[in-house]
Amino acid sequence: MFLLPEGVLIQTPRDTRNNSSCADVLAEEGEVHVALCRGQGGTPADKPQREWHNSWQVVAMAALGGLILSDVYPFSCKAVAGYKCTGYRSQDKSFHVEGALNHIFTRSLPFEGSQPRIFRIKLGNQWFSFPEPEALVGKLNRGFLEAPSCHPIKTINEKLIAELGKVFPLKRLKCSYPLLPQEGTSVLPFWNCDFLSAAFWISLHEDNSNSESLTGGTSQDVEDFLVSFSELSLLKNPGRDGKEEACEGTCGQAKICLRPSLLVHVQDVIEVPDFLSGSLHILSGPVFQKCHILPFTMPAFHETLFILGVNQNLKDGCLQSLLDHLKGILDSLLTQTLPESSKLSSLVKFVLQSNGKDYMIRVKTHNFSPDCTEDLIIGSVITSATSVIHKDQCFV
């Protein structure tokens, strides 16, 4: 390791796991430069990129010392005065510096660990409270899709909706707070065992606290939500066999669950008398599922639900038109951010399911990482049964 006069630390790969020591001697506006051979950094800047566990995991290691990756650029021996490639472990075998990268780290802002918030909801005239689930700390009510948001999730969502709006009339729907809708026969077909096993079930406790004192800004850790009783399914639990069973809750308690998919709202949308046939009814919002956290699966994410009602006689033509346009739009959105080599062929494919009417929307994941061998499922196309109110229509 070399400490330069201007407060820049040049760090060798062998010292990568000692970033806490760097932080102790680093000037306030100083930088830590970590030069690594091609593929060793474990960041997307590496070409090719190794599996993360087969790298120096340089970003994660630096974070332990309060350092954050600020820049990455090709390493040049000539740019570092006094640098000499001494060889691999002092042997005659030299390092291969072709494709090596220089990682620039600076001090990060202090991070205070997030603490679970307490949420209060009103059911009828009674207030209940519940703590934020540990796996979802900081992930409830982030407002990524709200009007003032500039988050990439909203950008992608708006582009998708705008492109479909060039072909179909649109009707946007308001997504309420993400609690399980009231149990009803219209919702149950979509509410299967897979959803139940993945759902976050929450115990509500009667809260007799003074509502005015909590909403008046005296505590930043309490958030209130007005949720009508009709929007909740109370006193239901998933049984051990995956089926719902009555909850033997005590007085002043109830159980709800955060929605694992927007599909639970489908029947509520299509059963309204003024449902517009031929228009895309759009519902977007956060959903929550228990899962193993992987690069493409997270416990909190966003869904967009498009519901199209068409006359039974026009079903095949309308469905094919929707599939064609949706495929073209998704291909276009994906290729805007992927390397040039991935634009040579279609990235999205619709795989017909065994029932002969539904499709899974898959993306070739090798476009994201050479280590991915299985396609990534990014959505589905489901053809439902007819509505009780709109008997001459089918719904996609």
mmCIF file of C-alpha atoms in Angstrom:
data_model
loop_
_atom_site.group_PDB
_atom_site.id
_atom_site.type_symbol
_atom_site.label_atom_id
_atom_site.label_comp_id
_atom_site.label_asym_id
_atom_site.label_seq_id
_atom_site.Cartn_x
_atom_site.Cartn_y
_atom_site.Cartn_z
ATOM 1 C CA MET A 1 0.000 0.000 0.000
ATOM 2 C CA PHE A 2 1.279 3.460 -0.877
ATOM 3 C CA LEU A 3 0.120 6.771 0.680
ATOM 4 C CA LEU A 4 0.599 9.639 -1.750
ATOM 5 C CA PRO A 5 1.031 13.287 -0.578
ATOM 6 C CA GLU A 6 -2.340 14.398 -1.926
ATOM 7 C CA GLY A 7 -4.163 11.936 0.284
ATOM 8 C CA VAL A 8 -4.654 9.164 -2.271
ATOM 9 C CA LEU A 9 -4.118 5.585 -1.164
ATOM 10 C CA ILE A 10 -2.887 3.090 -3.756
ATOM 11 C CA GLN A 11 -3.906 -0.326 -2.506
ATOM 12 C CA THR A 12 -2.704 -3.708 -3.757
ATOM 13 C CA PRO A 13 -5.153 -6.620 -4.127
ATOM 14 C CA ARG A 14 -3.650 -8.400 -1.127
ATOM 15 C CA ASP A 15 -4.803 -5.494 1.076
ATOM 16 C CA THR A 16 -8.373 -5.395 -0.232
ATOM 17 C CA ARG A 17 -9.897 -6.831 2.940
ATOM 18 C CA ASN A 18 -8.227 -4.190 5.140
ATOM 19 C CA ASN A 19 -10.288 -1.178 4.115
ATOM 20 C CA SER A 20 -10.954 -0.279 7.745
ATOM 21 C CA SER A 21 -7.234 0.488 8.061
ATOM 22 C CA CYS A 22 -7.435 2.689 4.969
ATOM 23 C CA ALA A 23 -10.300 4.679 6.431
ATOM 24 C CA ASP A 24 -8.253 5.413 9.567
ATOM 25 C CA VAL A 25 -5.486 7.217 7.644
ATOM 26 C CA LEU A 26 -7.447 8.552 4.682
ATOM 27 C CA ALA A 27 -7.834 12.310 4.317
ATOM 28 C CA GLU A 28 -11.390 13.642 4.539
ATOM 29 C CA GLU A 29 -11.591 14.213 0.778
ATOM 30 C CA GLY A 30 -9.090 11.449 -0.035
ATOM 31 C CA GLU A 31 -9.487 8.434 -2.275
ATOM 32 C CA VAL A 32 -8.570 4.763 -2.100
ATOM 33 C CA HIS A 33 -7.430 3.299 -5.433
ATOM 34 C CA VAL A 34 -7.661 -0.485 -5.717
ATOM 35 C CA ALA A 35 -6.141 -1.941 -8.878
ATOM 36 C CA LEU A 36 -7.307 -5.474 -9.710
ATOM 37 C CA CYS A 37 -6.653 -7.804 -12.596
ATOM 38 C CA ARG A 38 -9.404 -8.438 -15.111
ATOM 39 C CA GLY A 39 -12.446 -10.072 -13.515
ATOM 40 C CA GLN A 40 -11.209 -9.858 -9.909
ATOM 41 C CA GLY A 41 -13.336 -6.932 -8.743
ATOM 42 C CA GLY A 42 -16.694 -8.678 -8.763
ATOM 43 C CA THR A 43 -18.466 -5.662 -10.295
ATOM 44 C CA PRO A 44 -20.385 -5.278 -13.589
ATOM 45 C CA ALA A 45 -17.409 -3.265 -14.898
ATOM 46 C CA ASP A 46 -15.404 -6.491 -15.229
ATOM 47 C CA LYS A 47 -15.409 -7.968 -18.727
ATOM 48 C CA PRO A 48 -15.892 -10.884 -18.438
ATOM 49 C CA GLN A 49 -17.473 -10.831 -14.992
ATOM 50 C CA ARG A 50 -16.696 -13.749 -12.697
ATOM 51 C CA GLU A 51 -19.125 -15.251 -10.223
ATOM 52 C CA TRP A 52 -19.251 -12.966 -7.213
ATOM 53 C CA HIS A 53 -17.824 -15.498 -4.748
ATOM 54 C CA ASN A 54 -14.839 -16.020 -7.086
ATOM 55 C CA SER A 55 -13.783 -12.370 -6.849
ATOM 56 C CA TRP A 56 -12.285 -9.986 -4.317
ATOM 57 C CA GLN A 57 -15.828 -8.717 -3.623
ATOM 58 C CA VAL A 58 -14.193 -5.331 -3.544
ATOM 59 C CA VAL A 59 -17.346 -3.229 -3.075
ATOM 60 C CA ALA A 60 -18.626 -5.286 -0.148
ATOM 61 C CA MET A 61 -15.213 -5.349 1.521
ATOM 62 C CA ALA A 62 -14.792 -1.592 1.149
ATOM 63 C CA ALA A 63 -18.229 -1.028 2.660
ATOM 64 C CA LEU A 64 -16.998 -2.600 5.903
ATOM 65 C CA GLY A 65 -14.616 0.353 6.206
ATOM 66 C CA GLY A 66 -17.252 2.948 5.395
ATOM 67 C CA LEU A 67 -16.060 3.375 1.808
ATOM 68 C CA ILE A 68 -18.178 3.524 -1.328
ATOM 69 C CA LEU A 69 -17.230 2.858 -4.960
ATOM 70 C CA SER A 70 -17.173 6.212 -6.773
ATOM 71 C CA ASP A 71 -15.528 5.374 -10.103
ATOM 72 C CA VAL A 72 -13.943 2.581 -12.154
ATOM 73 C CA TYR A 73 -11.571 3.053 -15.075
ATOM 74 C CA PRO A 74 -8.854 1.023 -16.870
ATOM 75 C CA PHE A 75 -5.631 0.627 -14.905
ATOM 76 C CA SER A 76 -2.484 2.104 -16.431
ATOM 77 C CA CYS A 77 0.953 1.213 -15.055
ATOM 78 C CA LYS A 78 2.412 4.435 -16.467
ATOM 79 C CA ALA A 79 -0.110 6.586 -14.600
ATOM 80 C CA VAL A 80 1.127 5.367 -11.187
ATOM 81 C CA ALA A 81 4.565 6.741 -10.398
ATOM 82 C CA GLY A 82 6.903 4.126 -8.988
ATOM 83 C CA TYR A 83 4.645 1.165 -9.782
ATOM 84 C CA LYS A 84 6.481 -2.036 -10.627
ATOM 85 C CA CYS A 85 4.895 -5.385 -11.422
ATOM 86 C CA THR A 86 6.917 -7.654 -9.112
ATOM 87 C CA GLY A 87 5.226 -10.868 -10.181
ATOM 88 C CA TYR A 88 2.710 -13.301 -8.818
ATOM 89 C CA ARG A 89 3.628 -14.018 -5.171
ATOM 90 C CA SER A 90 7.227 -12.838 -5.808
ATOM 91 C CA GLN A 91 7.657 -15.402 -8.560
ATOM 92 C CA ASP A 92 8.908 -14.778 -12.078
ATOM 93 C CA LYS A 93 5.314 -15.145 -13.292
ATOM 94 C CA SER A 94 4.032 -11.597 -13.837
ATOM 95 C CA PHE A 95 0.479 -10.344 -13.393
ATOM 96 C CA HIS A 96 -1.576 -9.975 -16.545
ATOM 97 C CA VAL A 97 -2.460 -6.299 -16.441
ATOM 98 C CA GLU A 98 -4.389 -6.310 -19.722
ATOM 99 C CA GLY A 99 -7.977 -5.442 -18.868
ATOM 100 C CA ALA A 100 -7.092 -4.540 -15.269
ATOM 101 C CA LEU A 101 -9.343 -1.974 -13.585
ATOM 102 C CA ASN A 102 -8.710 0.752 -11.046
ATOM 103 C CA HIS A 103 -11.484 1.053 -8.447
ATOM 104 C CA ILE A 104 -11.850 4.458 -6.778
ATOM 105 C CA PHE A 105 -13.328 4.498 -3.273
ATOM 106 C CA THR A 106 -14.290 7.517 -1.188
ATOM 107 C CA ARG A 107 -15.849 7.946 2.233
ATOM 108 C CA SER A 108 -19.548 7.226 2.282
ATOM 109 C CA LEU A 109 -22.126 9.176 4.235
ATOM 110 C CA PRO A 110 -22.736 7.727 7.716
ATOM 111 C CA PHE A 111 -25.444 5.066 7.643
ATOM 112 C CA GLU A 112 -27.783 4.629 10.540
ATOM 113 C CA GLY A 113 -29.383 1.203 10.607
ATOM 114 C CA SER A 114 -33.072 1.266 9.760
ATOM 115 C CA GLN A 115 -35.409 0.432 12.588
ATOM 116 C CA PRO A 116 -38.806 -1.215 12.042
ATOM 117 C CA ARG A 117 -41.583 1.346 11.924
ATOM 118 C CA ILE A 118 -44.933 0.991 13.630
ATOM 119 C CA PHE A 119 -47.933 1.221 11.312
ATOM 120 C CA ARG A 120 -51.443 2.094 12.437
ATOM 121 C CA ILE A 121 -54.554 1.337 10.418
ATOM 122 C CA LYS A 122 -58.171 2.111 11.076
ATOM 123 C CA LEU A 123 -60.759 -0.630 10.554
ATOM 124 C CA GLY A 124 -64.211 0.837 10.947
ATOM 125 C CA ASN A 125 -63.964 2.901 14.130
ATOM 126 C CA GLN A 126 -61.133 0.911 15.673
ATOM 127 C CA TRP A 127 -57.392 1.572 15.350
ATOM 128 C CA PHE A 128 -54.921 -1.310 15.063
ATOM 129 C CA SER A 129 -51.127 -1.296 14.927
ATOM 130 C CA PHE A 130 -48.444 -3.645 13.657
ATOM 131 C CA PRO A 131 -44.643 -3.521 13.359
ATOM 132 C CA GLU A 132 -42.998 -3.476 9.952
ATOM 133 C CA PRO A 133 -41.850 -7.040 9.096
ATOM 134 C CA GLU A 134 -38.087 -7.373 9.551
ATOM 135 C CA ALA A 135 -37.534 -8.509 5.966
ATOM 136 C CA LEU A 136 -39.377 -5.411 4.700
ATOM 137 C CA VAL A 137 -37.762 -2.714 6.844
ATOM 138 C CA GLY A 138 -37.636 0.469 4.770
ATOM 139 C CA LYS A 139 -39.478 -1.153 1.871
ATOM 140 C CA LEU A 140 -43.080 -0.211 2.677
ATOM 141 C CA ASN A 141 -44.502 2.989 1.205
ATOM 142 C CA ARG A 142 -41.354 4.062 -0.653
ATOM 143 C CA GLY A 143 -43.507 5.893 -3.200
ATOM 144 C CA PHE A 144 -41.515 4.793 -6.248
ATOM 145 C CA LEU A 145 -44.603 5.103 -8.459
ATOM 146 C CA GLU A 146 -46.022 8.285 -6.959
ATOM 147 C CA ALA A 147 -46.332 11.529 -8.936
ATOM 148 C CA PRO A 148 -43.140 13.305 -7.693
ATOM 149 C CA SER A 149 -40.966 10.185 -8.032
ATOM 150 C CA CYS A 150 -38.120 10.026 -10.552
ATOM 151 C CA HIS A 151 -37.195 6.443 -9.703
ATOM 152 C CA PRO A 152 -36.178 4.147 -12.606
ATOM 153 C CA ILE A 153 -39.068 1.836 -11.726
ATOM 154 C CA LYS A 154 -41.498 4.628 -12.533
ATOM 155 C CA THR A 155 -39.603 5.525 -15.723
ATOM 156 C CA ILE A 156 -39.834 1.965 -17.064
ATOM 157 C CA ASN A 157 -43.456 1.649 -15.976
ATOM 158 C CA GLU A 158 -44.456 4.895 -17.693
ATOM 159 C CA LYS A 159 -42.672 3.922 -20.922
ATOM 160 C CA LEU A 160 -44.439 0.554 -20.986
ATOM 161 C CA ILE A 161 -47.841 2.140 -20.404
ATOM 162 C CA ALA A 162 -47.227 4.928 -22.940
ATOM 163 C CA GLU A 163 -46.282 2.467 -25.698
ATOM 164 C CA LEU A 164 -49.345 0.284 -25.082
ATOM 165 C CA GLY A 165 -51.434 3.465 -25.032
ATOM 166 C CA LYS A 166 -50.585 3.980 -28.697
ATOM 167 C CA VAL A 167 -52.565 0.838 -29.529
ATOM 168 C CA PHE A 168 -55.227 0.488 -26.815
ATOM 169 C CA PRO A 169 -57.372 2.999 -24.903
ATOM 170 C CA LEU A 170 -56.106 3.236 -21.306
ATOM 171 C CA LYS A 171 -57.877 3.543 -17.978
ATOM 172 C CA ARG A 172 -55.614 3.977 -14.946
ATOM 173 C CA LEU A 173 -56.805 2.673 -11.604
ATOM 174 C CA LYS A 174 -55.768 3.789 -8.135
ATOM 175 C CA CYS A 175 -53.893 1.169 -6.118
ATOM 176 C CA SER A 176 -54.795 1.219 -2.426
ATOM 177 C CA TYR A 177 -52.550 0.327 0.490
ATOM 178 C CA PRO A 178 -51.200 -3.188 -0.149
ATOM 179 C CA LEU A 179 -53.297 -5.262 2.229
ATOM 180 C CA LEU A 180 -55.127 -8.413 1.275
ATOM 181 C CA PRO A 181 -58.579 -7.625 -0.197
ATOM 182 C CA GLN A 182 -61.663 -8.908 1.528
ATOM 183 C CA GLU A 183 -62.238 -12.600 1.038
ATOM 184 C CA GLY A 184 -64.821 -13.341 -1.625
ATOM 185 C CA THR A 185 -65.635 -15.967 -4.177
ATOM 186 C CA SER A 186 -64.459 -13.684 -6.988
ATOM 187 C CA VAL A 187 -60.964 -13.431 -5.521
ATOM 188 C CA LEU A 188 -60.368 -17.043 -4.518
ATOM 189 C CA PRO A 189 -59.539 -18.477 -7.996
ATOM 190 C CA PHE A 190 -56.317 -16.448 -7.983
ATOM 191 C CA TRP A 191 -55.563 -17.081 -4.327
ATOM 192 C CA ASN A 192 -53.723 -20.409 -4.452
ATOM 193 C CA CYS A 193 -51.433 -22.306 -2.100
ATOM 194 C CA ASP A 194 -48.292 -20.829 -3.656
ATOM 195 C CA PHE A 195 -49.484 -17.338 -2.800
ATOM 196 C CA LEU A 196 -50.454 -18.348 0.728
ATOM 197 C CA SER A 197 -47.084 -19.911 1.491
ATOM 198 C CA ALA A 198 -45.257 -16.818 0.191
ATOM 199 C CA ALA A 199 -47.424 -14.210 1.901
ATOM 200 C CA PHE A 200 -46.383 -11.957 4.793
ATOM 201 C CA TRP A 201 -49.040 -12.517 7.471
ATOM 202 C CA ILE A 202 -49.299 -9.755 10.053
ATOM 203 C CA SER A 203 -50.941 -9.740 13.457
ATOM 204 C CA LEU A 204 -52.881 -6.567 14.181
ATOM 205 C CA HIS A 205 -53.141 -5.404 17.769
ATOM 206 C CA GLU A 206 -55.797 -3.102 19.087
ATOM 207 C CA ASP A 207 -54.319 0.371 19.511
ATOM 208 C CA ASN A 208 -56.027 2.803 21.856
ATOM 209 C CA SER A 209 -53.323 5.445 21.530
ATOM 210 C CA ASN A 210 -54.346 9.020 20.954
ATOM 211 C CA SER A 211 -54.484 9.279 17.168
ATOM 212 C CA GLU A 212 -53.973 13.040 17.159
ATOM 213 C CA SER A 213 -50.745 12.843 19.165
ATOM 214 C CA LEU A 214 -49.310 10.268 16.770
ATOM 215 C CA THR A 215 -50.286 12.006 13.572
ATOM 216 C CA GLY A 216 -49.211 15.412 14.825
ATOM 217 C CA GLY A 217 -45.564 14.762 14.057
ATOM 218 C CA THR A 218 -44.403 13.838 17.573
ATOM 219 C CA SER A 219 -42.951 10.538 16.342
ATOM 220 C CA GLN A 220 -41.367 9.868 12.969
ATOM 221 C CA ASP A 221 -41.500 6.109 13.541
ATOM 222 C CA VAL A 222 -45.310 5.875 13.385
ATOM 223 C CA GLU A 223 -47.278 5.990 10.147
ATOM 224 C CA ASP A 224 -51.069 6.020 9.890
ATOM 225 C CA PHE A 225 -53.161 4.502 7.128
ATOM 226 C CA LEU A 226 -56.888 4.813 6.749
ATOM 227 C CA VAL A 227 -58.054 1.487 5.352
ATOM 228 C CA SER A 228 -61.729 0.700 5.105
ATOM 229 C CA PHE A 229 -62.890 -2.529 6.700
ATOM 230 C CA SER A 230 -64.221 -3.796 3.352
ATOM 231 C CA GLU A 231 -60.697 -3.825 1.865
ATOM 232 C CA LEU A 232 -59.350 -6.326 4.374
ATOM 233 C CA SER A 233 -59.736 -10.036 4.869
ATOM 234 C CA LEU A 234 -59.712 -10.476 8.617
ATOM 235 C CA LEU A 235 -59.471 -13.463 10.913
ATOM 236 C CA LYS A 236 -58.079 -15.793 8.257
ATOM 237 C CA ASN A 237 -54.785 -17.676 8.460
ATOM 238 C CA PRO A 238 -53.021 -20.064 6.104
ATOM 239 C CA GLY A 239 -53.381 -23.567 7.527
ATOM 240 C CA ARG A 240 -50.550 -26.052 7.651
ATOM 241 C CA ASP A 241 -51.852 -27.676 4.473
ATOM 242 C CA GLY A 242 -51.834 -24.341 2.631
ATOM 243 C CA LYS A 243 -55.577 -23.786 2.961
ATOM 244 C CA GLU A 244 -57.242 -20.944 4.763
ATOM 245 C CA GLU A 245 -58.604 -21.629 8.202
ATOM 246 C CA ALA A 246 -60.364 -19.473 10.748
ATOM 247 C CA CYS A 247 -58.100 -17.637 13.159
ATOM 248 C CA GLU A 248 -58.802 -18.187 16.841
ATOM 249 C CA GLY A 249 -57.685 -14.677 17.622
ATOM 250 C CA THR A 250 -58.368 -13.028 20.926
ATOM 251 C CA CYS A 251 -60.468 -9.923 21.292
ATOM 252 C CA GLY A 252 -58.657 -6.877 19.979
ATOM 253 C CA GLN A 253 -56.533 -8.822 17.478
ATOM 254 C CA ALA A 254 -56.857 -9.626 13.793
ATOM 255 C CA LYS A 255 -54.705 -11.064 11.027
ATOM 256 C CA ILE A 256 -54.101 -9.600 7.586
ATOM 257 C CA CYS A 257 -51.477 -10.175 4.944
ATOM 258 C CA LEU A 258 -49.630 -7.962 2.512
ATOM 259 C CA ARG A 259 -50.655 -8.776 -1.036
ATOM 260 C CA PRO A 260 -48.232 -11.122 -2.832
ATOM 261 C CA SER A 261 -49.619 -10.135 -6.259
ATOM 262 C CA LEU A 262 -51.957 -7.631 -7.878
ATOM 263 C CA LEU A 263 -53.940 -10.595 -9.202
ATOM 264 C CA VAL A 264 -55.974 -10.504 -5.988
ATOM 265 C CA HIS A 265 -57.621 -7.324 -7.343
ATOM 266 C CA VAL A 266 -58.648 -8.733 -10.742
ATOM 267 C CA GLN A 267 -62.238 -9.641 -9.986
ATOM 268 C CA ASP A 268 -62.836 -6.380 -8.119
ATOM 269 C CA VAL A 269 -61.878 -4.533 -11.314
ATOM 270 C CA ILE A 270 -63.875 -6.522 -13.863
ATOM 271 C CA GLU A 271 -67.051 -6.818 -11.783
ATOM 272 C CA VAL A 272 -67.795 -3.083 -11.757
ATOM 273 C CA PRO A 273 -70.800 -2.246 -13.958
ATOM 274 C CA ASP A 274 -68.953 0.475 -15.937
ATOM 275 C CA PHE A 275 -66.009 -1.744 -16.947
ATOM 276 C CA LEU A 276 -64.894 -0.568 -20.412
ATOM 277 C CA SER A 277 -64.560 -3.339 -22.963
ATOM 278 C CA GLY A 278 -61.573 -2.968 -25.297
ATOM 279 C CA SER A 279 -59.658 -0.686 -22.909
ATOM 280 C CA LEU A 280 -56.583 -1.626 -20.918
ATOM 281 C CA HIS A 281 -57.345 -1.151 -17.223
ATOM 282 C CA ILE A 282 -54.012 -0.505 -15.500
ATOM 283 C CA LEU A 283 -53.110 -1.138 -11.878
ATOM 284 C CA SER A 284 -49.537 -0.639 -10.636
ATOM 285 C CA GLY A 285 -48.146 -1.026 -7.157
ATOM 286 C CA PRO A 286 -45.813 -2.806 -4.726
ATOM 287 C CA VAL A 287 -46.257 -6.479 -3.840
ATOM 288 C CA PHE A 288 -44.533 -8.595 -1.197
ATOM 289 C CA GLN A 289 -43.483 -12.238 -1.181
ATOM 290 C CA LYS A 290 -41.305 -14.331 1.083
ATOM 291 C CA CYS A 291 -38.468 -15.725 -1.005
ATOM 292 C CA HIS A 292 -34.786 -16.578 -1.158
ATOM 293 C CA ILE A 293 -33.076 -13.316 -2.118
ATOM 294 C CA LEU A 294 -31.324 -13.719 -5.463
ATOM 295 C CA PRO A 295 -30.276 -11.235 -8.172
ATOM 296 C CA PHE A 296 -33.718 -11.432 -9.806
ATOM 297 C CA THR A 297 -35.942 -12.142 -6.785
ATOM 298 C CA MET A 298 -36.614 -9.797 -3.875
ATOM 299 C CA PRO A 299 -39.233 -9.785 -1.071
ATOM 300 C CA ALA A 300 -40.544 -6.378 -2.176
ATOM 301 C CA PHE A 301 -41.036 -5.496 -5.824
ATOM 302 C CA HIS A 302 -43.493 -3.814 -8.182
ATOM 303 C CA GLU A 303 -46.093 -5.238 -10.528
ATOM 304 C CA THR A 304 -48.143 -3.698 -13.290
ATOM 305 C CA LEU A 305 -51.441 -5.386 -14.074
ATOM 306 C CA PHE A 306 -53.127 -4.843 -17.460
ATOM 307 C CA ILE A 307 -56.714 -6.090 -17.722
ATOM 308 C CA LEU A 308 -58.345 -6.261 -21.154
ATOM 309 C CA GLY A 309 -61.977 -7.233 -21.656
ATOM 310 C CA VAL A 310 -62.988 -8.311 -25.162
ATOM 311 C CA ASN A 311 -66.024 -9.790 -26.838
ATOM 312 C CA GLN A 312 -65.925 -13.584 -26.963
ATOM 313 C CA ASN A 313 -66.101 -13.551 -30.763
ATOM 314 C CA LEU A 314 -63.091 -11.191 -31.032
ATOM 315 C CA LYS A 315 -60.969 -12.850 -28.364
ATOM 316 C CA ASP A 316 -58.348 -14.525 -30.567
ATOM 317 C CA GLY A 317 -57.602 -11.447 -32.684
ATOM 318 C CA CYS A 318 -57.407 -9.062 -29.723
ATOM 319 C CA LEU A 319 -55.219 -11.455 -27.717
ATOM 320 C CA GLN A 320 -52.764 -11.880 -30.572
ATOM 321 C CA SER A 321 -52.604 -8.117 -31.095
ATOM 322 C CA LEU A 322 -51.860 -7.608 -27.396
ATOM 323 C CA LEU A 323 -49.142 -10.279 -27.395
ATOM 324 C CA ASP A 324 -47.468 -8.889 -30.519
ATOM 325 C CA HIS A 325 -47.360 -5.312 -29.254
ATOM 326 C CA LEU A 326 -46.330 -6.314 -25.738
ATOM 327 C CA LYS A 327 -43.461 -8.432 -27.047
ATOM 328 C CA GLY A 328 -42.198 -5.625 -29.282
ATOM 329 C CA ILE A 329 -42.372 -3.075 -26.477
ATOM 330 C CA LEU A 330 -40.560 -5.297 -23.958
ATOM 331 C CA ASP A 331 -37.847 -6.126 -26.494
ATOM 332 C CA SER A 332 -37.381 -2.422 -27.147
ATOM 333 C CA LEU A 333 -37.177 -1.507 -23.445
ATOM 334 C CA LEU A 334 -34.647 -4.241 -22.701
ATOM 335 C CA THR A 335 -32.348 -3.550 -25.627
ATOM 336 C CA GLN A 336 -32.061 0.114 -24.645
ATOM 337 C CA THR A 337 -29.876 -0.831 -21.663
ATOM 338 C CA LEU A 338 -28.187 -4.078 -22.748
ATOM 339 C CA PRO A 339 -24.876 -4.398 -24.636
ATOM 340 C CA GLU A 340 -24.896 -4.180 -28.435
ATOM 341 C CA SER A 341 -24.313 -7.926 -28.773
ATOM 342 C CA SER A 342 -27.654 -8.674 -27.169
ATOM 343 C CA LYS A 343 -29.604 -6.702 -29.776
ATOM 344 C CA LEU A 344 -29.029 -9.241 -32.521
ATOM 345 C CA SER A 345 -32.055 -11.333 -31.589
ATOM 346 C CA SER A 346 -35.304 -11.099 -29.678
ATOM 347 C CA LEU A 347 -34.873 -11.139 -25.901
ATOM 348 C CA VAL A 348 -38.484 -11.865 -24.925
ATOM 349 C CA LYS A 349 -40.487 -14.973 -25.686
ATOM 350 C CA PHE A 350 -44.035 -16.020 -24.796
ATOM 351 C CA VAL A 351 -44.207 -19.663 -23.708
ATOM 352 C CA LEU A 352 -47.618 -21.313 -24.045
ATOM 353 C CA GLN A 353 -48.654 -23.204 -20.922
ATOM 354 C CA SER A 354 -50.088 -26.715 -20.695
ATOM 355 C CA ASN A 355 -53.674 -25.417 -20.459
ATOM 356 C CA GLY A 356 -53.343 -24.134 -24.023
ATOM 357 C CA LYS A 357 -54.442 -20.553 -23.289
ATOM 358 C CA ASP A 358 -52.029 -18.906 -20.834
ATOM 359 C CA TYR A 359 -48.456 -17.722 -21.425
ATOM 360 C CA MET A 360 -45.346 -17.127 -19.342
ATOM 361 C CA ILE A 361 -43.238 -14.122 -20.402
ATOM 362 C CA ARG A 362 -39.574 -15.115 -20.340
ATOM 363 C CA VAL A 363 -36.314 -13.259 -20.954
ATOM 364 C CA LYS A 364 -33.013 -14.863 -21.944
ATOM 365 C CA THR A 365 -30.928 -14.204 -18.850
ATOM 366 C CA HIS A 366 -27.547 -14.772 -20.520
ATOM 367 C CA ASN A 367 -27.986 -11.224 -21.803
ATOM 368 C CA PHE A 368 -27.654 -10.047 -18.195
ATOM 369 C CA SER A 369 -24.953 -12.452 -17.027
ATOM 370 C CA PRO A 370 -23.027 -15.237 -18.773
ATOM 371 C CA ASP A 371 -23.462 -17.374 -15.649
ATOM 372 C CA CYS A 372 -27.274 -17.422 -15.955
ATOM 373 C CA THR A 373 -28.548 -20.490 -17.773
ATOM 374 C CA GLU A 374 -32.280 -20.365 -17.069
ATOM 375 C CA ASP A 375 -34.729 -17.899 -18.544
ATOM 376 C CA LEU A 376 -36.046 -15.182 -16.252
ATOM 377 C CA ILE A 377 -39.835 -15.051 -15.851
ATOM 378 C CA ILE A 378 -40.918 -11.404 -15.899
ATOM 379 C CA GLY A 379 -44.676 -11.839 -16.187
ATOM 380 C CA SER A 380 -47.618 -13.877 -17.384
ATOM 381 C CA VAL A 381 -50.636 -13.621 -19.666
ATOM 382 C CA ILE A 382 -53.736 -15.179 -18.137
ATOM 383 C CA THR A 383 -57.117 -15.645 -19.820
ATOM 384 C CA SER A 384 -59.825 -15.741 -17.171
ATOM 385 C CA ALA A 385 -63.385 -17.017 -17.204
ATOM 386 C CA THR A 386 -66.257 -14.702 -18.051
ATOM 387 C CA SER A 387 -67.643 -12.202 -15.572
ATOM 388 C CA VAL A 388 -70.971 -12.610 -13.834
ATOM 389 C CA ILE A 389 -71.912 -9.065 -14.863
ATOM 390 C CA HIS A 390 -70.254 -8.970 -18.302
ATOM 391 C CA LYS A 391 -71.300 -12.377 -19.572
ATOM 392 C CA ASP A 392 -70.469 -11.717 -23.231
ATOM 393 C CA GLN A 393 -66.828 -10.851 -22.510
ATOM 394 C CA CYS A 394 -63.653 -12.715 -21.644
ATOM 395 C CA PHE A 395 -60.746 -11.120 -19.823
ATOM 396 C CA VAL A 396 -56.977 -11.178 -20.313
#
